[in-house]
Structures are given as structure tokens and as C-alpha cells.
XYZ file of C-alpha atoms in Angstrom:
624
model
C 0.000 0.000 0.000
C 1.422 3.420 -0.957
C 1.745 6.304 1.456
C -1.252 8.577 1.874
C -1.234 12.259 2.769
C -4.051 13.487 5.023
C -4.955 16.783 6.645
C -5.205 17.384 10.365
C -8.534 18.200 11.949
C -8.923 21.998 12.005
C -8.606 22.126 15.800
C -5.349 20.154 15.677
C -3.885 22.576 13.124
C -4.702 25.480 15.411
C -3.219 23.669 18.376
C -0.012 22.813 16.531
C 0.368 26.398 15.402
C 0.123 27.558 19.017
C 2.616 24.916 20.154
C 5.111 25.579 17.357
C 5.165 29.319 18.025
C 4.935 29.103 21.790
C 7.367 30.884 24.057
C 6.465 28.398 26.768
C 9.443 28.235 29.146
C 8.866 24.721 30.505
C 9.252 22.843 27.223
C 10.726 19.824 28.982
C 7.221 18.611 29.792
C 7.028 17.126 26.279
C 9.075 14.171 27.552
C 6.823 13.684 30.551
C 3.772 13.580 28.279
C 5.306 11.068 25.850
C 6.509 8.799 28.675
C 3.073 9.024 30.296
C 1.433 7.963 27.029
C 3.885 5.072 26.701
C 3.094 3.967 30.256
C -0.632 4.034 29.490
C -0.036 1.910 26.379
C 1.772 -0.708 28.477
C -0.977 -0.674 31.088
C -3.625 -1.284 28.445
C -1.749 -4.223 26.953
C -1.163 -5.719 30.391
C -4.914 -5.681 30.930
C -5.699 -7.079 27.466
C -3.187 -9.902 28.040
C -5.162 -11.138 31.042
C -7.685 -12.641 28.618
C -5.344 -12.887 25.602
C -2.022 -14.068 27.051
C -0.663 -14.698 23.565
C -0.333 -10.924 23.084
C 2.663 -10.793 25.448
C 3.867 -14.407 25.319
C 7.117 -13.605 23.467
C 7.866 -10.407 25.407
C 6.214 -10.345 28.867
C 8.327 -7.580 30.409
C 7.124 -4.058 29.721
C 9.608 -1.250 29.194
C 10.088 2.277 27.888
C 13.317 3.002 26.046
C 14.805 6.405 25.232
C 17.444 6.476 22.502
C 19.580 9.534 21.827
C 21.443 10.090 18.556
C 23.470 13.244 19.023
C 24.831 13.215 15.463
C 21.375 13.000 13.861
C 19.895 15.209 16.607
C 17.055 12.795 17.226
C 15.413 11.525 20.388
C 13.371 8.307 20.220
C 10.806 7.168 22.801
C 9.776 3.528 22.356
C 7.427 1.250 24.296
C 6.253 -2.343 23.903
C 2.665 -1.577 24.847
C -0.621 -2.007 23.011
C 0.516 -0.217 19.839
C -1.619 1.362 17.108
C -2.891 0.339 13.699
C -3.753 2.685 10.845
C -7.162 3.655 12.234
C -5.675 4.315 15.675
C -2.978 6.576 14.228
C -5.483 8.648 12.261
C -7.904 8.853 15.179
C -5.363 9.530 17.931
C -2.811 11.686 16.108
C -4.928 13.374 13.442
C -7.882 14.495 15.531
C -8.688 15.513 19.065
C -10.579 12.303 19.691
C -12.274 13.323 22.912
C -15.562 14.769 23.975
C -15.576 18.465 24.645
C -13.472 19.564 21.657
C -15.454 22.801 21.475
C -14.698 23.499 25.126
C -11.035 22.797 24.433
C -10.903 25.368 21.667
C -12.765 27.895 23.805
C -10.126 27.458 26.484
C -7.347 27.858 23.927
C -8.911 31.135 22.842
C -9.114 32.383 26.437
C -5.582 31.403 27.485
C -2.512 33.427 26.630
C -0.436 30.245 26.689
C -2.436 27.348 25.204
C 0.293 24.788 25.872
C -0.707 24.685 29.533
C -3.850 22.893 28.413
C -2.219 20.199 26.289
C -2.070 17.429 28.855
C -5.401 18.260 30.445
C -7.194 17.774 27.153
C -5.563 14.431 26.395
C -3.452 15.643 23.491
C -0.007 15.501 25.102
C 1.542 13.966 21.983
C 1.408 17.355 20.258
C 3.746 18.858 22.868
C 6.490 17.159 20.804
C 6.326 20.084 18.388
C 7.610 22.460 21.045
C 11.059 20.934 20.519
C 10.863 19.095 17.174
C 10.309 20.290 13.622
C 9.444 16.773 12.469
C 7.969 13.765 14.278
C 7.799 10.229 12.944
C 5.817 7.418 14.543
C 6.113 3.703 13.760
C 3.659 1.410 15.514
C 2.367 -2.148 15.412
C -0.760 -3.061 17.359
C -0.315 -6.137 19.553
C -1.677 -9.218 17.830
C -1.586 -7.704 14.330
C 0.923 -8.372 11.541
C 1.002 -5.043 9.720
C 2.942 -2.086 11.123
C 2.272 1.528 10.181
C 4.197 4.769 9.964
C 2.982 8.310 10.631
C 5.116 11.372 9.783
C 4.418 15.089 10.045
C 6.171 18.421 10.379
C 3.095 19.758 12.189
C 2.139 22.200 9.431
C -1.316 20.964 8.567
C -0.733 17.513 7.020
C 0.589 14.090 7.941
C 1.673 11.095 5.885
C 0.593 7.580 6.770
C 1.578 4.251 5.226
C 2.788 0.729 5.834
C 6.065 0.316 7.722
C 8.792 -2.286 7.405
C 11.312 -1.448 10.124
C 8.921 -1.759 13.052
C 8.931 -3.210 16.579
C 7.206 -6.565 17.199
C 4.583 -4.576 19.012
C 4.206 -1.112 20.507
C 5.141 2.362 19.358
C 8.356 4.141 18.468
C 8.281 7.962 18.307
C 11.282 9.783 16.855
C 11.669 13.515 17.388
C 13.878 15.457 14.967
C 15.004 18.182 17.336
C 15.037 21.819 16.300
C 18.353 23.610 16.031
C 17.566 25.755 19.071
C 16.555 22.761 21.239
C 19.973 21.119 21.533
C 19.597 20.892 25.311
C 17.310 17.877 24.807
C 20.149 16.028 23.080
C 22.119 16.198 26.338
C 21.972 12.880 28.295
C 22.327 14.676 31.646
C 19.355 16.897 30.823
C 17.213 13.857 29.928
C 18.201 12.058 33.144
C 17.113 15.075 35.176
C 13.792 15.385 33.365
C 12.909 11.704 33.841
C 13.941 11.756 37.506
C 11.927 14.898 38.112
C 8.741 14.059 36.252
C 8.581 10.306 35.670
C 10.368 8.534 38.506
C 7.029 7.183 39.779
C 6.173 5.424 36.486
C 5.873 1.724 37.465
C 7.559 0.609 34.221
C 11.359 0.627 33.739
C 12.616 3.603 31.744
C 16.071 3.360 30.199
C 18.295 5.704 28.208
C 20.673 4.538 25.457
C 23.221 6.974 24.065
C 24.692 5.809 20.784
C 26.367 2.402 21.206
C 26.572 2.622 24.994
C 24.759 0.226 27.301
C 21.222 1.248 28.332
C 21.037 3.156 31.614
C 18.111 2.775 34.019
C 16.519 6.121 34.911
C 13.633 5.499 37.341
C 12.732 3.481 40.443
C 9.831 1.815 38.538
C 7.603 1.233 41.575
C 3.949 2.122 42.021
C 4.017 5.229 44.201
C 0.745 4.408 45.971
C 2.242 1.173 47.367
C 5.065 3.015 49.141
C 4.817 4.371 52.704
C 3.801 8.001 52.892
C 6.938 8.777 54.904
C 9.079 7.799 51.899
C 7.274 10.052 49.401
C 8.090 13.727 49.083
C 5.588 16.451 48.258
C 7.328 16.921 44.911
C 6.890 13.216 44.078
C 3.215 13.364 44.979
C 2.798 16.412 42.782
C 4.502 14.815 39.803
C 2.347 11.720 40.126
C -0.699 14.009 40.125
C 0.617 15.642 36.951
C 0.982 12.186 35.407
C -2.357 10.726 36.405
C -4.388 13.911 35.840
C -2.446 15.212 32.814
C -2.356 18.488 34.696
C 0.146 21.268 35.221
C -1.204 22.859 38.384
C -0.659 21.935 42.021
C -3.337 19.656 43.492
C -5.713 21.386 45.892
C -5.772 18.359 48.192
C -4.436 14.793 48.250
C -5.570 11.688 50.086
C -3.258 8.668 50.394
C -4.850 5.890 52.408
C -5.180 2.161 52.866
C -8.485 0.583 53.833
C -8.229 -2.685 55.723
C -10.823 -5.136 56.935
C -13.246 -7.271 54.975
C -12.172 -5.396 51.833
C -8.652 -4.102 51.320
C -7.753 -1.339 48.912
C -5.267 1.483 48.598
C -6.135 4.901 47.290
C -4.091 7.866 46.145
C -6.564 10.557 45.185
C -6.187 14.215 44.302
C -8.577 17.138 44.057
C -7.493 19.538 41.272
C -6.918 23.185 42.055
C -9.131 24.241 39.153
C -12.276 22.943 37.482
C -11.700 20.404 34.660
C -13.033 21.596 31.312
C -15.445 18.674 30.843
C -16.881 18.589 34.372
C -20.445 18.933 33.080
C -20.007 17.271 29.694
C -22.399 14.314 29.245
C -19.647 12.098 27.780
C -17.180 12.825 30.567
C -15.195 10.108 32.334
C -14.046 10.277 35.900
C -10.282 10.484 36.383
C -9.679 7.608 38.815
C -7.963 4.471 37.513
C -8.753 1.019 38.875
C -5.856 -1.353 39.533
C -5.965 -4.914 40.838
C -2.697 -5.926 42.552
C -0.823 -3.138 40.744
C -2.212 -4.247 37.357
C -4.152 -1.555 35.513
C -7.725 -2.644 34.792
C -9.608 0.401 33.520
C -9.989 4.161 33.709
C -13.644 3.973 32.695
C -15.380 2.209 35.575
C -18.529 4.169 36.419
C -19.103 2.013 39.507
C -15.808 3.018 41.152
C -16.479 6.681 41.967
C -19.861 8.386 42.569
C -20.719 10.867 39.791
C -20.727 13.745 42.260
C -17.004 13.084 42.950
C -16.041 12.979 39.276
C -13.517 15.773 39.790
C -11.211 13.330 41.644
C -7.989 12.185 39.995
C -5.803 9.271 41.059
C -5.836 5.508 41.527
C -7.625 2.843 43.543
C -5.767 -0.474 43.866
C -7.462 -3.500 45.440
C -6.390 -7.049 46.282
C -9.922 -8.446 46.351
C -10.975 -8.458 42.696
C -9.797 -11.168 40.263
C -7.116 -10.069 37.813
C -9.058 -11.348 34.824
C -12.217 -9.421 35.652
C -13.924 -7.942 32.600
C -15.440 -4.496 32.341
C -18.868 -6.151 32.047
C -18.287 -8.044 35.303
C -17.426 -4.761 37.031
C -20.975 -3.491 36.603
C -22.999 -3.890 39.791
C -20.125 -5.724 41.483
C -20.841 -5.703 45.249
C -17.151 -5.259 46.117
C -16.948 -2.155 43.941
C -20.080 -0.815 45.588
C -18.414 -1.121 48.988
C -15.228 0.511 47.709
C -17.288 3.297 46.151
C -19.155 3.928 49.420
C -15.917 3.826 51.414
C -14.186 6.295 49.096
C -17.166 8.655 49.188
C -17.267 8.597 52.989
C -13.529 9.260 53.220
C -13.550 12.115 50.702
C -16.539 13.851 52.312
C -14.888 13.506 55.738
C -11.671 15.047 54.397
C -13.612 17.919 52.855
C -15.384 18.504 56.159
C -12.033 18.711 57.958
C -10.722 21.097 55.317
C -13.791 23.320 55.633
C -13.295 23.573 59.394
C -9.526 24.038 59.239
C -9.273 26.442 56.290
C -12.647 28.053 55.424
C -11.077 30.432 52.907
C -9.478 27.603 50.899
C -12.691 25.610 51.082
C -14.613 28.571 49.700
C -12.385 28.443 46.605
C -13.026 24.707 46.260
C -16.767 25.203 46.642
C -16.871 27.857 43.928
C -15.290 25.345 41.526
C -16.940 22.085 42.561
C -19.911 22.911 44.790
C -22.470 22.486 42.008
C -21.186 18.952 41.397
C -20.943 18.029 45.071
C -24.590 19.033 45.612
C -25.617 16.251 43.216
C -24.693 13.882 46.024
C -27.378 15.322 48.274
C -30.061 13.537 46.279
C -27.890 10.725 44.828
C -26.187 9.390 47.968
C -28.387 8.503 50.935
C -25.343 7.566 53.003
C -23.619 10.936 52.674
C -26.700 13.141 52.368
C -26.591 14.537 55.905
C -22.837 15.219 55.761
C -23.092 16.883 52.342
C -25.988 19.037 53.471
C -23.906 20.339 56.385
C -20.950 20.850 54.057
C -22.937 22.743 51.429
C -22.403 26.466 50.971
C -24.908 28.973 49.606
C -24.979 32.632 48.753
C -27.738 34.661 50.322
C -29.309 38.099 50.351
C -27.434 39.189 53.497
C -24.328 37.036 54.055
C -20.912 38.027 52.734
C -19.414 35.221 50.678
C -21.275 31.989 51.347
C -23.126 30.555 54.314
C -23.888 27.100 55.665
C -27.421 25.998 56.465
C -26.495 25.791 60.155
C -25.328 29.422 60.151
C -28.490 30.459 58.300
C -30.680 28.772 60.915
C -28.748 30.510 63.702
C -29.644 33.887 62.129
C -33.363 33.214 61.590
C -35.731 35.924 62.777
C -38.148 35.540 65.674
C -41.255 33.855 64.372
C -39.515 32.504 61.262
C -40.185 28.789 60.912
C -38.842 28.093 57.380
C -35.598 28.343 55.436
C -36.470 30.637 52.553
C -34.807 30.379 49.161
C -35.176 31.739 45.649
C -33.821 30.036 42.557
C -32.775 31.330 39.147
C -30.085 31.174 36.509
C -27.919 33.973 37.916
C -27.305 34.914 41.540
C -27.009 38.644 40.916
C -30.210 38.763 38.848
C -32.336 36.824 41.322
C -31.103 39.153 44.056
C -33.139 41.876 42.317
C -36.311 39.796 42.111
C -39.478 41.613 43.298
C -40.447 38.493 45.303
C -37.656 39.382 47.740
C -38.935 42.853 48.630
C -41.109 41.855 51.576
C -38.375 39.622 52.984
C -35.829 42.436 52.700
C -38.218 44.810 54.467
C -38.499 42.319 57.348
C -34.753 41.669 57.373
C -35.333 38.005 56.496
C -32.356 36.274 54.871
C -33.085 34.347 51.671
C -30.752 31.760 50.132
C -29.893 32.254 46.447
C -30.027 29.023 44.446
C -28.333 29.641 41.095
C -27.178 26.110 40.188
C -29.631 23.967 38.181
C -28.984 21.068 40.571
C -30.559 23.089 43.401
C -33.999 22.561 41.900
C -33.572 18.797 42.155
C -31.938 18.130 45.525
C -34.362 20.475 47.266
C -37.259 18.195 46.271
C -35.696 15.266 48.155
C -34.892 17.175 51.355
C -37.988 18.130 53.383
C -36.123 20.112 56.036
C -32.859 20.902 57.782
C -32.786 20.597 61.577
C -36.576 20.666 61.586
C -36.813 23.836 59.482
C -38.691 23.301 56.217
C -37.369 24.722 52.947
C -39.753 27.174 51.311
C -39.447 28.973 47.976
C -40.287 32.676 48.104
C -41.798 32.339 44.623
C -44.397 29.812 45.711
C -47.633 30.246 47.653
C -48.353 32.820 50.331
C -45.330 34.596 51.750
C -46.641 34.336 55.352
C -44.479 37.181 56.630
C -46.915 38.414 59.278
C -45.447 36.552 62.259
C -41.796 37.150 61.419
C -40.038 39.684 63.586
C -42.266 39.022 66.583
C -45.198 41.090 65.340
C -48.646 39.638 65.805
C -50.148 38.757 62.494
C -53.091 40.876 61.455
C -55.950 38.531 60.813
C -56.624 40.320 57.570
C -52.996 40.015 56.400
C -52.271 36.932 54.348
C -55.905 35.896 54.318
C -56.378 35.563 50.609
C -60.129 35.264 50.968
C -60.424 38.714 52.601
C -58.310 40.569 50.033
C -56.246 43.678 50.721
C -58.394 45.581 53.180
C -58.982 48.350 50.580
C -62.359 48.123 48.844
C -61.166 49.818 45.661
C -58.086 47.586 45.423
C -60.199 44.509 46.077
C -62.491 45.574 43.251
C -59.467 46.109 40.973
C -58.148 42.624 41.820
C -61.535 41.115 41.001
C -61.627 43.061 37.712
C -58.082 41.966 36.722
C -58.922 38.351 37.529
C -62.066 38.525 35.400
C -60.171 40.190 32.543
C -57.197 37.818 32.462
C -59.372 34.721 32.855
C -57.368 31.581 31.918
C -54.064 33.448 31.575
C -53.502 33.184 35.326
C -54.537 30.770 38.023
C -55.524 33.519 40.441
C -55.030 37.210 41.218
C -54.271 38.119 44.839
C -53.150 40.975 47.033
C -49.455 40.494 47.777
C -47.783 40.396 51.152
C -44.294 40.016 49.673
C -44.181 43.165 47.473
C -43.113 46.540 48.855
C -41.708 48.419 45.841
C -42.895 46.605 42.701
C -46.475 46.674 41.500
C -46.811 42.996 40.534
C -45.093 39.629 40.464
C -45.830 36.064 39.407
C -45.667 33.193 41.908
C -46.330 29.476 41.797
C -49.299 28.252 43.785
C -48.695 25.829 46.636
C -48.208 22.359 45.161
C -47.412 23.651 41.662
C -44.028 23.268 39.979
C -41.533 26.000 40.841
C -41.109 28.673 38.143
C -37.364 28.165 37.681
C -37.645 24.355 37.652
C -40.263 24.613 34.918
C -37.895 26.809 32.915
C -35.038 24.287 33.278
C -37.203 21.326 32.259
C -38.429 23.198 29.179
C -34.870 24.029 28.137
C -34.083 20.296 28.172
C -37.306 19.374 26.352
C -38.605 17.483 29.374
C -41.755 19.563 29.732
C -44.192 20.760 27.092
C -46.912 22.670 28.921
C -46.714 25.550 31.383
C -48.423 25.685 34.756
C -50.749 28.607 35.381
C -49.301 31.157 37.756
C -50.726 33.409 40.436
C -50.497 37.153 39.755
C -49.843 39.051 42.980
C -50.627 42.767 43.110
C -49.147 45.239 45.584
C -52.079 47.128 47.166
C -49.768 49.903 48.424
C -48.167 50.693 45.063
C -49.082 54.100 43.603
C -49.900 52.589 40.179
C -52.248 50.048 41.745
C -53.952 52.737 43.855
C -54.384 54.963 40.784
C -55.917 52.110 38.800
C -58.147 51.178 41.732
C -59.631 54.698 41.767
C -60.669 54.236 38.135
C -62.881 51.247 39.001
C -66.485 52.212 38.364
C -65.660 55.445 36.544
C -67.395 56.042 33.249
C -65.373 55.027 30.160
C -62.566 53.381 32.192
C -63.379 49.801 31.134
C -61.171 49.589 28.031
C -58.345 51.419 29.768
C -58.464 49.067 32.761
C -58.556 46.007 30.500
C -55.357 47.194 28.817
C -53.879 47.918 32.254
C -54.680 44.371 33.397
C -52.816 42.962 30.399
C -49.869 45.280 31.044
C -49.689 44.252 34.700
C -49.393 40.612 33.636
C -46.831 41.460 30.944
C -44.811 43.452 33.478
C -44.798 40.493 35.846
C -43.671 38.197 33.027
C -40.826 40.541 32.094
C -39.682 40.741 35.706
C -39.640 36.936 35.780
C -37.456 36.839 32.649
C -40.148 35.241 30.514
C -40.812 35.869 26.835
C -44.046 37.721 26.200
C -46.560 35.522 24.350
C -47.892 38.491 22.315
C -45.336 41.331 21.985
C -47.525 43.126 19.430
C -50.457 43.336 21.856
C -48.073 44.474 24.618
C -46.714 47.283 22.424
C -50.248 48.357 21.439
C -51.440 48.481 25.060
C -48.345 50.327 26.234
C -48.521 52.913 23.443
C -52.210 53.504 24.111
C -51.776 54.128 27.837
C -48.719 56.349 27.345
C -50.611 58.365 24.747
C -53.539 58.860 27.118
C -51.173 59.833 29.902
C -49.463 62.431 27.733
C -52.816 63.796 26.612
């Protein structure tokens, strides 16, 4: 078969252009990324050989070899791992074959130095072009006869074809170093890089210079099996960089061994910043499963609860069989126990961190709080602990507050935890539904994460205090603050106490008919004329909006229109009740009151033309 020339995916071309012209100072990380990829390839073949031992029968010992040719100015990184065939080369080296490509490119656009994102987005191979002006790859997939070559100068195209001089299995990557990157042809420099970044790799790494004997470069032991006292902070950090393909410092690490009926070791990290695909539907968690130091999978949904998907690291157990298949992992009772144990340990560590360093925990919560709150309704075992750990913004607190602190600040006579939900915290802070609560000095929690609408339905109360949305039902503010509740206040059957306003409310209700469920005098409004609320038992307004956005709801629930009896506009309209010729004007006013309430709620007006006609008519009469 002749060689074939293909073009890179557009995103890869952009990435390579950024890499090639980067002034990135830490270019040595290219070697870490290539060694990490080689290690992964060996891990995957080790797992495949559990059920297909013939794949490694003639070469059972895994290794990573670096070969330096100072005369040719080339550096070769070779492994005897799983290898790649033609399709693998095109898919892995010609495209960004991961979910979230759009998010990747958005991040590239927003970062001054895009190379910092290379490892995080699973495209570490392309870091080669920081130091090389040409890269050639020869690979043979384990168990296949044909080997393939891939060559590119990183300028938009690559050549692929059959290869003759190829390893029995695995991949050989040769970097043709740039003239100004001679430092990476220095054996001492390569030794330092491997010792610094890849000493923890549990596969032997050797360096051969010319005709000299190969030199071993790393300790080749699984770092999580070593005592914590023997591991430095720098070694922990470099392992985090390897396992998470990250460049930052981990926010927190947990190295532990669980003993008892089930034994497993864990080395887990919490990133310092939010991964790009945290909310992507095709995301994978970043924790690898090992059995007796043998890599099994990095795609085991049963290992880590979805609400802890930001974790990076490894779990290694002695209690699963080595030849376990991915299908057998599903619903495995041992994995369920490991999963529950890991969740309990992580939540406990977060609780300690929140108590010890509230400021640092606030940063963590801003990045991962929305994900962690998923556990409130997903995990019965950790629900109470997560609820105490949760942080919320509110109408009065600086920063965030816990539910316990909120309860400690509740007003005399207040028997509920009030909240309001919406898409943006700053916008919902200006909601008219909050006016009465602000006037009474009642704190209201601001729920701005979509997940808030779902966990709140599974939690009836906190410490005996029920959760209540300020956009649903009667506000019931009469008793708060110690004041005795006026029997007329809040009694929706008795109206506002003003005959004219009561007549206006009855007129508006008759005019709007089926457009609203009811029209009532409002206890919650102090400055605005109107607002829309959900009736008790009806779906919350923001939840309805979310479900519609995801095509999970077709119809809309009728809402209650609340009118502020003390507002000057309402009083002026009320005086017009019964006056000759005011009928048409009041009908238009009723429609405008509803439209105003819809606009305040962020809804789209069902009939903008009618709204414009009514508004123009009333303004014209006012000017006349």
C-alpha cells in the first residue's frame, strides 16, 4: 500500500500552530507527556493480556526506552505496549478524539499560553512540536501483523503508510530536534527530566546513548504502594501531573489504605481548578482502577460516585480477580463497597478542610460545589454530611453561608428556610419576590445552580426547618419579627383591606381569565407593582424553565399574579374602578400588569404586538 497524505482536523492545526510558536518556558514537559502515554499503552496491553495471554507471550516484560542520537539530533521514545494500527494513528494523532473539543478550543482562545492545556485535554503527543520540527511514529498493534508509519512536520498535514522497520509490538516515536533545542540532546538533561517528572512510572525507563549500554533512569515502583513517609511532596505532585495530565498543584491529596473485609489502597487528588469537561455528558471520571498493581480500567462508572467525578488518582485493590472484565465490574458488590468507602472518606476530608481552612474551602466550593450538591439527592449515606458541608450565597451574608449558620440567624417567628432560585445569583437578588423579605430583614438563600432545583425536592427540612421557595404560595411574613399577624394580612379570601383595590383585583382576575390561576393581594411586594408566583403544590417557576430548556416539559403551569395594594400605580388604577369610560383602559392595564410580571420573571411575552399596542395607548392617554 502506498503512502497517503491526510490533513489534520482543524482544531489540531490550530493547536499545533500555538505549540510551534509558543514561548512556553517549561518545554521539557514534552518528555513527561510522551513517557506518560507510553506507560498508558503498556498498562492497556497488560490488561488485554489477562484474557489474551498470547499478546505478550514472546515479550512479557514491559519497558520504555529512550534512545539519543546526538549526530542525527534525534530523540526516540519507544514502548512495547498495546501499539496502534492505521485507524488508531489517524484517530489519535490526526484528531482531538475526545468529547468536549469545542470546550477545548474555547479554552485555547481564552488562554494566553495554550500549551498549559495540552495534557489536560488528552493531546499531550502534540507537545512534541515544542522541541521538534518533524515527528515520525512507527507502531504495530499487539496481535496484528502489519505495522504503520505516521510522519508530520506539524504544518497541517501528515503522511501515513505501511512500515517495514517496526517493533514486534508497541510504538516508536522519533523527534527530529530543532536547532535551538539542543539541550534535549544532552543525556544529563534527559536524566534530570525523567527523575523529576517520571520517577514514579511503574515501568522501567532506560536511556541509550549511541552504542553505549542502556542506563536505568527510574525506580519503577507504584508510588501508591510506598509508605507516605518515603514520598516527598514533589513526588506526589509529579504523580498528580501524570495521572491527571495536569500542570497545576493539586488542591488536596488523600493517600490511604483501607483494611478489613475489603482491602484497597487509594491515592486521590482534588485539582486546584475545574476540569473543562466537568459537566459534559460524555465525561469520564479520572480515577484508575488497579488490581494488585495491574491496571484494569480508567472507565469504571461504579468506582467513583458521579458527584465526585472531579477526583484524579488511583484505587488499587487485592480483592478483585485479575481477569475481571469491564462487564463483570458493573454492579459488582465489592466495587459498591469501595465506592461507598471512598465517598465517605472524601466527604470527611472535605469537612475537615472546611473547618480548618474556610477560605481555601470557599475556593473549592466555587469550583466544585455544584457537582458536590448532586450527592445530596444521589447518595443517601452521605446526604446529611453533604448538606452540612454545602455552601450557599444569600441576600445578606458576605461570601457563602452554611445551612447551620443560616438557621442561627433566623428571625423571631420565622419557621422556614427561605430560598429563591434562578439562573444567575445577581439577577435573582433583584427579584421583586424578595422585597417583603428584605423589608423584614429576612435572609433568603440564592439558588443559582440547576442542581438546586432537584436536591431540594428530596430534602424536606434541615434541623426541623422546612425549605420554602419565596416564589411559591403565600409569603406568610406576618409573624416574622415578633409582630402579631393581622388577621386580615395573608388571608387571601379577605383581600387587601382596601375596597377599591379589592375591586381592581376582582376586575383583573375577570379580565385575564385563563391566563392566570388567580389574582391576589401580595404580602411580599413593597416596591414593585406585581409579580408572578407558583401556587402551593405547583411546579416552581425556575424548575419549569429548566425542564423546558431540556425538552422534558411541554406545557406551562398557570401562575398566580400578585398585586401590591400599596403601590401608587395600583392605587391609581383602583380609583378608576367604576368610573365612566374606564373599562377599556383598565382592561389594557390588566394585560400590562401581567406582561410586566412576566418581564420581571425573565419570561418571553406571548404576544409582543399586543403588549406594544397596550403600552402605546396608555402612554398616549397619559401624555394627553
